[in-house]
Each structure stands twice: as structure tokens, then as C-alpha cells.
Amino acid sequence: MSASTSSCPALPSRPSYAAVLRVPHARRTFTAALTARLSYGTVSLAVMLSVTRATGSYAVTGAVMSLFGAATVCLMPLRATLVDRYGPRRALLPMAMVYGTLLCALAALTWRPGAPAAAIATVAALAGACAPPLGPTMRALWSELVADRRLLHRAYSLDGVAEELLYVSGPALVGVLVGFAPPASGILLSAVLIVFGTGAFVTSPAMPGPRPAPRGESRRGTVRGLLAPVAVAAGIGLALSGIDLLVVAFAAERSHDTAVVPWVLGALSAGSAVGGLASGAVDWRMPARVRLAAFAAGLGLVLAAAGLAPGLWTLTAAMVCAGAFIAPALTTAYLLADETATEASRTRAGAWVNAAVNAGGSTGALATGLLIGRLPLGVVFLLAGGTAVAAAMVAGGVRSSPSWGSPRPGEAESGGA
């Protein structure tokens, strides 16, 4: 049984982030979810280092990471559908147990050099196929816990910023661990985090049961309703996926030490965290779809202009400004997806947005790698920014129409927070 939204304490005229954590069961549930989601911040680097050490081949490592990522991303909407159909308690824990077991098998295979590449690739692909959709589930649960749309906006912003910090702190944690243990120990850590974190998450009193889709629910409008948030999520993924390579190329072109690159990329993450918290604190009057297009366009324009930076400090400042649009855009995309979803399809709706970000990220990195060296660096920055602007144009041109279900009582169709 889920926590009743009517049990939320009375809200002040301007609800704060502290008010989000005062919602019954919110602090416990969110902490458990973040513990489990930290696994996704540690696993990629741990797998990459472990496979490279075990096989001695960057080509094999790239193939394994591609299989792992593709299985994780492409099957996420399907796994989210299982969560919606059977409920988080019945669906998430088996996924986490199987995923954790496969990660342990992958750690055993890569603990020492000499493991067969085919076995590593197979186990990695199977693990990715079972990764539980914890982010979409937590975001769907926020809608269960929080009735007030302004407070829900703050909850989503807090969730997005926390997720950003997990993907920054996760690799740092692995870096500390491999200083005194084999890289495969990072995979084991990821398995422990996902199993114990998910176990704590699904035992929360706030966790809802299964919600079968109403008979005759139309899926025809699904693409319409999700087109704007999915397009922007994919555009952001495309735009940002090649930033690492672009910053490396920028530093090399100006004869800077590559040791400065993490600091520039850290500025992007810092800007995103600050932008997400600031956006969540605003009582927006602008409709969500209009905000979504504006944030995506702002990100694209700043990235396009970043290619004109005369030096590293200017580029760093541009990264801070670009980052300030990332978390607000993704938060708004998730909010808009939630508003178009019925109660029986919230997790699936959020999973499509999540999958779009990751799919765009995988594609954009490959494209950027091919373009650097063939085109002037400023042009590649322009193309990266252009993908976000194009996504903004798609979002801005989509007519607002509910698809997964009508707006919930008390909510404006425009979706303004």
C-alpha cells in the first residue's frame, strides 16, 4: 500500500526542499533509492577498468561497454513496464538480485587477466538486460508521495541534482578503491549497492502495489504525449555525450595539460547542480512544455558559443553556463512525461525519457569522435549545440495533448509548476 498523498503536512506558501524531505516516508525511501542508484555511478568505470585489465584490449573493452550499455538502455522501457504491471516490490528485487549476481560473475571473470572475451561480453550483456529501473521508479513514486505540483517540482529537481552528484562521486569512489584493490572490486561494490539499496527501497511503506492498465487504454497517443520530453532528452544526450572529447581536443589544441580536463567537466556538473536547485526553487508560471524548449535552446546556444572561447578559463565559464540548463531541462522533461502518464504507466513514461538521454549519449560520442579532426573544433561545438536547439524546436512545435491519460485532478493541462 502506498502512502496517501493526503497525509502530506500542510505546505507553506513557498514549499522548500526541506519540505520535500518532511513528507512521510520520503527521507527513508529517497535515501534507499540513492544508495541503490549509486551502483550506476560506480559500475561503468569499474567494468571498463576491469575488462581492460583482464583482456588487455581496448577493442574488446569498447565492445563489452557497448553491449552492456545497449542492453541497459534499450530494454529499460520493458523493465519499467514490468514495474508498472507487477509493482516495485515484486519486480525490482528479483531484477536487482539477478543483476547483482551477474555483476559478481563479471567480477570473477575479470579478477585476473586471461578471461575469454566472449564470456565477459555475454555476462555483461545479460547484466545490462536485468538492470532495475530505479530512477524512473523513484520519480514515479514522488508523484505518489507528493500531491502539490509545486512541491513535486522541487522533489524532481532534488532527485535530478542528487543523481548528477551520484555520477560524479561514483567514479571517484571507484578511483579510491582501485588504489588498493583490483578494478573488479568496483564491480563487486556495485553489486552490493544495488542489492542492499533495492532491498531497502522496496520495503519502504511508501511503495505502491501493482497497477494494471485500465481496459481499453489507448497507446496510440503515447508518441504524441511523450514526443516533447523524449526529443529533448535525446537532444541533450546527443549534445553532451561528446563534450568530454571536445574539451580534451580543446585543451590539446592549445597545448594545455590534459589534467585540466576533469576540472572543466566538473564545472559543467557544478553548473547543472546549481541550475537544478535554482530552477526547482522557482514557482514557474510558464507552461512546462515552453520551459522545456527554452532550457534545451539555452543549452544548445551556450554549447555552440563555447567553441568560440579564446582560452581555457572562458571555456570553463561557458561550461558552467551550459550546465545551468541541463538539470532544469531534464527535470522538466520528467515532469512533463509524468503529467501525460496514467497511474498505471508512470514508471514506463519516465523510463522512455531516461532511455532517450542514454541512447543519445551513446550515439553522440561516436559521432563526435568521427568529426573531431575532420572539421574545425568550433564547428563541432556548433553541431553539438545544434542538436539541443533542434530538440527544442521539436518540443516547441508539439501541440500539448494528453496521451497516457488526462491530467490528474487539480492540475493544469499546461503543466506549469
XYZ file of C-alpha atoms in Angstrom:
417
model
C 0.000 0.000 0.000
C 1.355 3.410 -0.939
C 1.497 6.371 1.335
C -1.510 8.546 0.909
C -0.815 11.879 -0.616
C -3.428 13.367 1.627
C -1.128 12.652 4.568
C 1.352 15.292 3.434
C 1.822 18.025 6.009
C 0.403 21.464 5.324
C 2.641 23.285 2.881
C 3.950 26.816 3.242
C 3.151 29.340 0.518
C 6.609 28.650 -0.992
C 7.397 24.977 -0.252
C 11.103 24.289 0.189
C 13.428 21.366 -0.430
C 13.268 20.659 3.298
C 9.501 20.286 2.920
C 10.095 17.553 0.342
C 12.085 15.512 2.851
C 9.457 16.086 5.553
C 6.836 14.258 3.510
C 6.024 10.976 5.304
C 8.438 8.177 4.308
C 10.219 10.418 1.780
C 13.600 10.613 3.540
C 13.880 6.870 4.114
C 12.692 5.966 0.624
C 14.885 8.518 -1.155
C 17.987 7.512 0.815
C 17.476 3.852 -0.055
C 16.921 4.703 -3.726
C 20.074 6.824 -3.872
C 22.106 4.041 -2.259
C 20.973 1.628 -4.958
C 21.389 4.202 -7.745
C 24.971 4.878 -6.677
C 25.679 1.488 -8.231
C 25.074 3.032 -11.645
C 27.619 5.725 -10.827
C 30.304 3.155 -9.999
C 29.656 0.318 -12.410
C 30.651 1.810 -15.779
C 34.176 2.837 -14.784
C 34.646 -0.378 -12.805
C 33.622 -2.540 -15.775
C 35.798 -0.550 -18.173
C 38.908 -0.822 -15.971
C 38.297 -4.487 -15.173
C 37.732 -5.593 -18.760
C 40.755 -3.645 -19.976
C 42.930 -5.292 -17.318
C 41.518 -8.767 -17.962
C 41.752 -8.730 -21.762
C 44.465 -6.172 -22.493
C 42.378 -4.988 -25.454
C 40.684 -1.619 -25.832
C 38.668 -3.019 -28.731
C 37.204 -5.746 -26.510
C 36.554 -3.200 -23.762
C 34.699 -0.945 -26.182
C 32.586 -3.847 -27.439
C 31.742 -5.000 -23.900
C 30.804 -1.498 -22.792
C 28.626 -1.063 -25.900
C 26.792 -4.329 -25.239
C 26.338 -3.516 -21.564
C 25.078 -0.009 -22.334
C 22.796 -1.073 -25.177
C 21.142 -3.812 -23.112
C 20.684 -1.414 -20.201
C 19.172 1.385 -22.304
C 17.138 -0.442 -24.951
C 15.351 -2.755 -22.529
C 14.692 -0.117 -19.857
C 11.100 0.667 -21.016
C 10.322 -3.062 -20.955
C 11.661 -3.454 -17.416
C 9.737 -0.336 -16.372
C 6.563 -1.888 -17.808
C 7.094 -4.872 -15.524
C 7.382 -2.494 -12.551
C 4.116 -0.784 -13.519
C 2.344 -4.088 -14.069
C 3.511 -6.085 -11.049
C 4.509 -3.280 -8.668
C 8.006 -2.290 -7.489
C 8.074 -4.822 -4.646
C 7.513 -7.818 -6.899
C 9.511 -6.601 -9.892
C 12.507 -4.622 -8.637
C 14.011 -7.008 -6.103
C 14.230 -10.019 -8.486
C 15.810 -7.750 -11.105
C 18.323 -6.441 -8.572
C 19.184 -9.954 -7.358
C 19.778 -11.270 -10.879
C 21.670 -8.120 -11.872
C 23.832 -8.285 -8.733
C 24.563 -11.983 -9.299
C 25.632 -11.326 -12.887
C 27.850 -8.453 -11.737
C 29.524 -10.842 -9.269
C 30.073 -13.295 -12.124
C 31.559 -10.500 -14.221
C 33.862 -9.526 -11.344
C 35.008 -13.138 -11.014
C 35.724 -13.354 -14.737
C 37.753 -10.139 -14.785
C 39.523 -10.510 -11.423
C 42.683 -11.752 -13.158
C 43.971 -11.348 -16.728
C 43.235 -14.005 -19.300
C 39.447 -14.315 -19.227
C 37.759 -15.203 -22.565
C 36.328 -12.119 -24.217
C 33.166 -13.905 -25.378
C 32.257 -14.940 -21.819
C 32.850 -11.413 -20.499
C 30.718 -9.871 -23.250
C 27.878 -12.357 -22.694
C 27.720 -11.812 -18.943
C 27.942 -8.016 -19.351
C 25.072 -8.001 -21.864
C 22.907 -10.200 -19.631
C 23.637 -7.951 -16.644
C 22.631 -4.841 -18.581
C 19.387 -6.516 -19.631
C 18.418 -7.012 -15.964
C 19.395 -3.595 -14.522
C 16.436 -2.395 -12.407
C 14.923 0.977 -13.459
C 15.434 2.662 -10.096
C 15.469 6.270 -11.322
C 12.131 6.038 -13.177
C 10.601 4.157 -10.250
C 11.685 6.776 -7.722
C 10.396 9.593 -9.901
C 7.048 7.805 -10.295
C 6.972 7.340 -6.531
C 7.447 11.070 -5.955
C 4.075 11.532 -7.673
C 2.604 9.092 -5.152
C 4.154 10.852 -2.181
C 3.562 14.475 -3.182
C 0.172 15.876 -4.156
C 1.132 19.550 -4.568
C 2.589 20.248 -8.028
C 4.974 22.941 -6.734
C 6.396 20.548 -4.180
C 6.592 17.810 -6.821
C 8.666 20.161 -8.970
C 11.076 20.600 -6.081
C 11.142 16.839 -5.473
C 12.069 16.188 -9.107
C 14.729 18.905 -9.001
C 16.217 17.446 -5.825
C 16.167 13.989 -7.403
C 17.902 15.238 -10.558
C 20.643 17.074 -8.685
C 21.236 14.079 -6.420
C 21.532 11.824 -9.465
C 24.037 14.235 -11.007
C 26.146 14.063 -7.845
C 25.999 10.242 -7.872
C 27.516 10.147 -11.338
C 30.292 12.448 -10.169
C 31.011 10.723 -6.848
C 30.676 7.164 -8.193
C 33.805 7.230 -10.398
C 35.713 8.987 -7.610
C 34.757 6.161 -5.247
C 36.000 3.579 -7.752
C 39.217 5.567 -8.153
C 39.847 5.319 -4.420
C 39.004 1.610 -4.368
C 41.343 0.609 -7.221
C 44.187 2.314 -5.378
C 44.452 -0.766 -3.139
C 42.292 -3.478 -4.785
C 41.768 -4.953 -8.271
C 39.383 -2.996 -10.527
C 36.911 -5.888 -10.362
C 36.336 -4.961 -6.718
C 34.467 -1.924 -8.068
C 32.070 -4.287 -9.837
C 31.517 -6.148 -6.562
C 30.834 -2.843 -4.824
C 28.247 -2.033 -7.497
C 26.556 -5.394 -6.883
C 26.405 -4.836 -3.123
C 24.973 -1.338 -3.539
C 22.259 -2.411 -5.957
C 21.096 -5.437 -3.952
C 21.054 -3.899 -0.489
C 19.847 -0.490 -1.691
C 16.990 -2.002 -3.686
C 16.084 -4.248 -0.769
C 15.753 -1.212 1.495
C 13.887 0.702 -1.238
C 11.168 -1.881 -1.868
C 10.469 -2.374 1.846
C 9.535 1.282 2.275
C 5.942 1.779 3.477
C 5.517 4.256 0.622
C 5.950 1.593 -2.054
C 2.757 1.092 -4.122
C 1.378 -2.209 -5.361
C 0.754 -3.236 -8.955
C -1.492 -1.044 -11.073
C -2.838 -2.873 -14.134
C -3.637 -0.625 -17.065
C -7.325 0.233 -17.408
C -9.126 -1.840 -20.009
C -9.150 -0.174 -23.377
C -6.336 2.249 -22.509
C -5.150 3.738 -25.790
C -1.471 3.547 -26.672
C -1.963 5.489 -29.868
C -1.321 8.848 -28.227
C 1.787 7.684 -26.408
C 4.207 9.038 -29.007
C 2.367 12.357 -29.135
C 2.357 12.802 -25.408
C 5.981 11.815 -24.915
C 7.437 13.332 -28.076
C 8.496 16.628 -26.488
C 10.231 15.234 -23.373
C 11.796 12.307 -25.251
C 13.041 14.556 -28.079
C 14.631 16.999 -25.637
C 16.159 14.173 -23.575
C 17.674 12.621 -26.696
C 18.898 16.012 -27.908
C 20.565 16.725 -24.568
C 22.184 13.290 -24.598
C 23.500 13.881 -28.109
C 24.768 17.347 -27.261
C 26.542 16.359 -24.054
C 27.922 12.961 -24.984
C 30.807 14.372 -26.959
C 31.702 17.164 -24.531
C 34.440 15.067 -22.902
C 36.164 14.608 -26.263
C 35.613 18.226 -27.246
C 37.193 19.514 -24.043
C 40.160 17.133 -24.481
C 40.600 18.324 -28.075
C 40.280 21.971 -26.999
C 42.987 21.518 -24.349
C 45.306 19.694 -26.764
C 44.808 22.294 -29.491
C 46.001 24.993 -27.098
C 48.804 22.860 -25.598
C 47.222 22.542 -22.141
C 47.901 19.553 -19.907
C 45.014 17.071 -20.122
C 44.962 17.066 -16.300
C 42.840 20.231 -16.545
C 40.053 18.386 -18.393
C 38.330 16.936 -15.276
C 38.137 20.431 -13.790
C 36.413 21.797 -16.879
C 33.976 18.881 -16.906
C 33.445 19.344 -13.176
C 32.375 22.911 -13.920
C 29.659 21.503 -16.196
C 28.376 19.253 -13.386
C 28.570 22.077 -10.843
C 26.573 24.348 -13.131
C 23.962 21.626 -13.574
C 23.605 21.122 -9.821
C 23.224 24.843 -9.151
C 20.847 25.285 -12.072
C 18.717 22.361 -10.942
C 18.376 23.670 -7.387
C 17.659 27.204 -8.590
C 15.049 26.062 -11.103
C 13.338 23.877 -8.524
C 13.033 26.813 -6.139
C 11.123 28.938 -8.672
C 7.321 28.932 -8.795
C 7.070 28.831 -12.572
C 4.094 30.378 -14.326
C 5.388 29.341 -17.727
C 3.905 26.033 -19.013
C 6.210 23.035 -18.673
C 6.426 22.418 -22.426
C 7.517 26.019 -23.072
C 10.098 25.810 -20.263
C 11.391 22.555 -21.701
C 12.001 24.110 -25.100
C 13.589 27.216 -23.548
C 16.019 25.218 -21.377
C 17.055 22.998 -24.296
C 17.560 26.005 -26.560
C 19.616 27.772 -23.888
C 21.873 24.735 -23.501
C 22.354 24.447 -27.244
C 23.184 28.112 -27.762
C 25.755 28.150 -24.954
C 27.437 24.979 -26.234
C 27.552 26.391 -29.749
C 29.134 29.594 -28.454
C 31.637 27.626 -26.321
C 33.567 26.751 -29.467
C 34.481 30.447 -29.784
C 36.127 30.533 -26.337
C 39.579 32.145 -26.609
C 41.031 30.197 -23.691
C 40.511 27.545 -21.059
C 39.069 29.879 -18.413
C 36.467 31.161 -20.857
C 35.591 27.611 -21.831
C 35.205 26.695 -18.154
C 32.838 29.631 -17.638
C 30.864 28.517 -20.697
C 30.609 25.006 -19.240
C 29.174 26.413 -16.001
C 26.576 28.348 -18.002
C 25.746 25.321 -20.165
C 25.429 23.119 -17.110
C 22.892 25.508 -15.586
C 20.398 24.378 -18.258
C 20.954 20.605 -18.010
C 19.238 19.630 -14.754
C 16.319 22.067 -15.291
C 15.724 20.674 -18.788
C 15.820 17.038 -17.677
C 13.701 17.739 -14.592
C 11.086 19.429 -16.759
C 11.195 16.541 -19.241
C 10.465 14.064 -16.442
C 7.683 16.267 -15.058
C 6.071 16.568 -18.472
C 6.298 12.798 -19.003
C 4.689 12.251 -15.611
C 1.847 14.633 -16.452
C 0.983 12.699 -19.615
C 1.042 9.314 -17.851
C -1.743 7.431 -16.156
C -1.078 5.971 -12.730
C -0.533 2.582 -14.404
C 2.210 3.842 -16.732
C 4.242 6.438 -14.809
C 7.374 4.330 -14.491
C 7.296 3.454 -18.178
C 6.853 7.094 -19.191
C 9.877 8.170 -17.142
C 11.872 5.230 -18.490
C 11.383 6.428 -22.066
C 12.879 9.796 -21.146
C 15.743 8.118 -19.290
C 16.405 5.767 -22.205
C 16.397 8.698 -24.642
C 19.111 10.522 -22.681
C 21.331 7.457 -22.594
C 20.689 6.474 -26.199
C 21.532 9.985 -27.345
C 24.673 9.861 -25.230
C 25.880 6.641 -26.846
C 25.258 7.891 -30.383
C 26.702 11.353 -29.874
C 30.022 10.144 -28.509
C 30.636 8.093 -31.641
C 29.642 10.956 -33.950
C 31.830 13.469 -32.114
C 34.826 11.149 -32.267
C 34.423 10.845 -36.032
C 34.034 14.602 -36.578
C 36.969 15.821 -34.456
C 39.958 16.191 -36.735
C 37.801 16.302 -39.846
C 36.119 19.624 -39.048
C 37.286 22.731 -37.173
C 36.692 22.346 -33.454
C 34.379 25.370 -33.372
C 32.156 23.734 -35.993
C 31.920 20.532 -33.931
C 30.894 22.593 -30.886
C 28.299 24.277 -33.117
C 26.911 20.925 -34.255
C 26.742 19.663 -30.667
C 24.788 22.731 -29.616
C 22.645 22.483 -32.711
C 21.265 19.098 -31.665
C 19.896 20.608 -28.442
C 18.425 23.575 -30.352
C 16.808 21.196 -32.856
C 15.280 19.234 -29.973
C 13.968 22.496 -28.520
C 12.298 23.287 -31.839
C 10.639 19.866 -31.846
C 9.420 20.358 -28.268
C 8.207 23.867 -29.011
C 6.309 22.722 -32.080
C 4.489 19.835 -30.424
C 0.892 20.596 -29.581
C 0.044 19.906 -25.955
C -2.291 16.923 -25.748
C -2.666 14.345 -23.012
C -1.895 10.837 -24.204
C -1.332 8.356 -21.414
C -4.255 9.805 -19.529
C -5.979 13.021 -18.693
C -4.331 15.451 -16.287
C -4.923 14.454 -12.704
C -7.473 16.432 -10.739
C -6.290 19.854 -9.769
C -3.571 20.013 -12.430
C -3.500 22.458 -15.278
C -3.208 20.899 -18.733
C -0.253 23.130 -19.472
C 1.720 21.521 -16.694
C 3.044 24.701 -15.112
C 4.540 24.136 -11.701
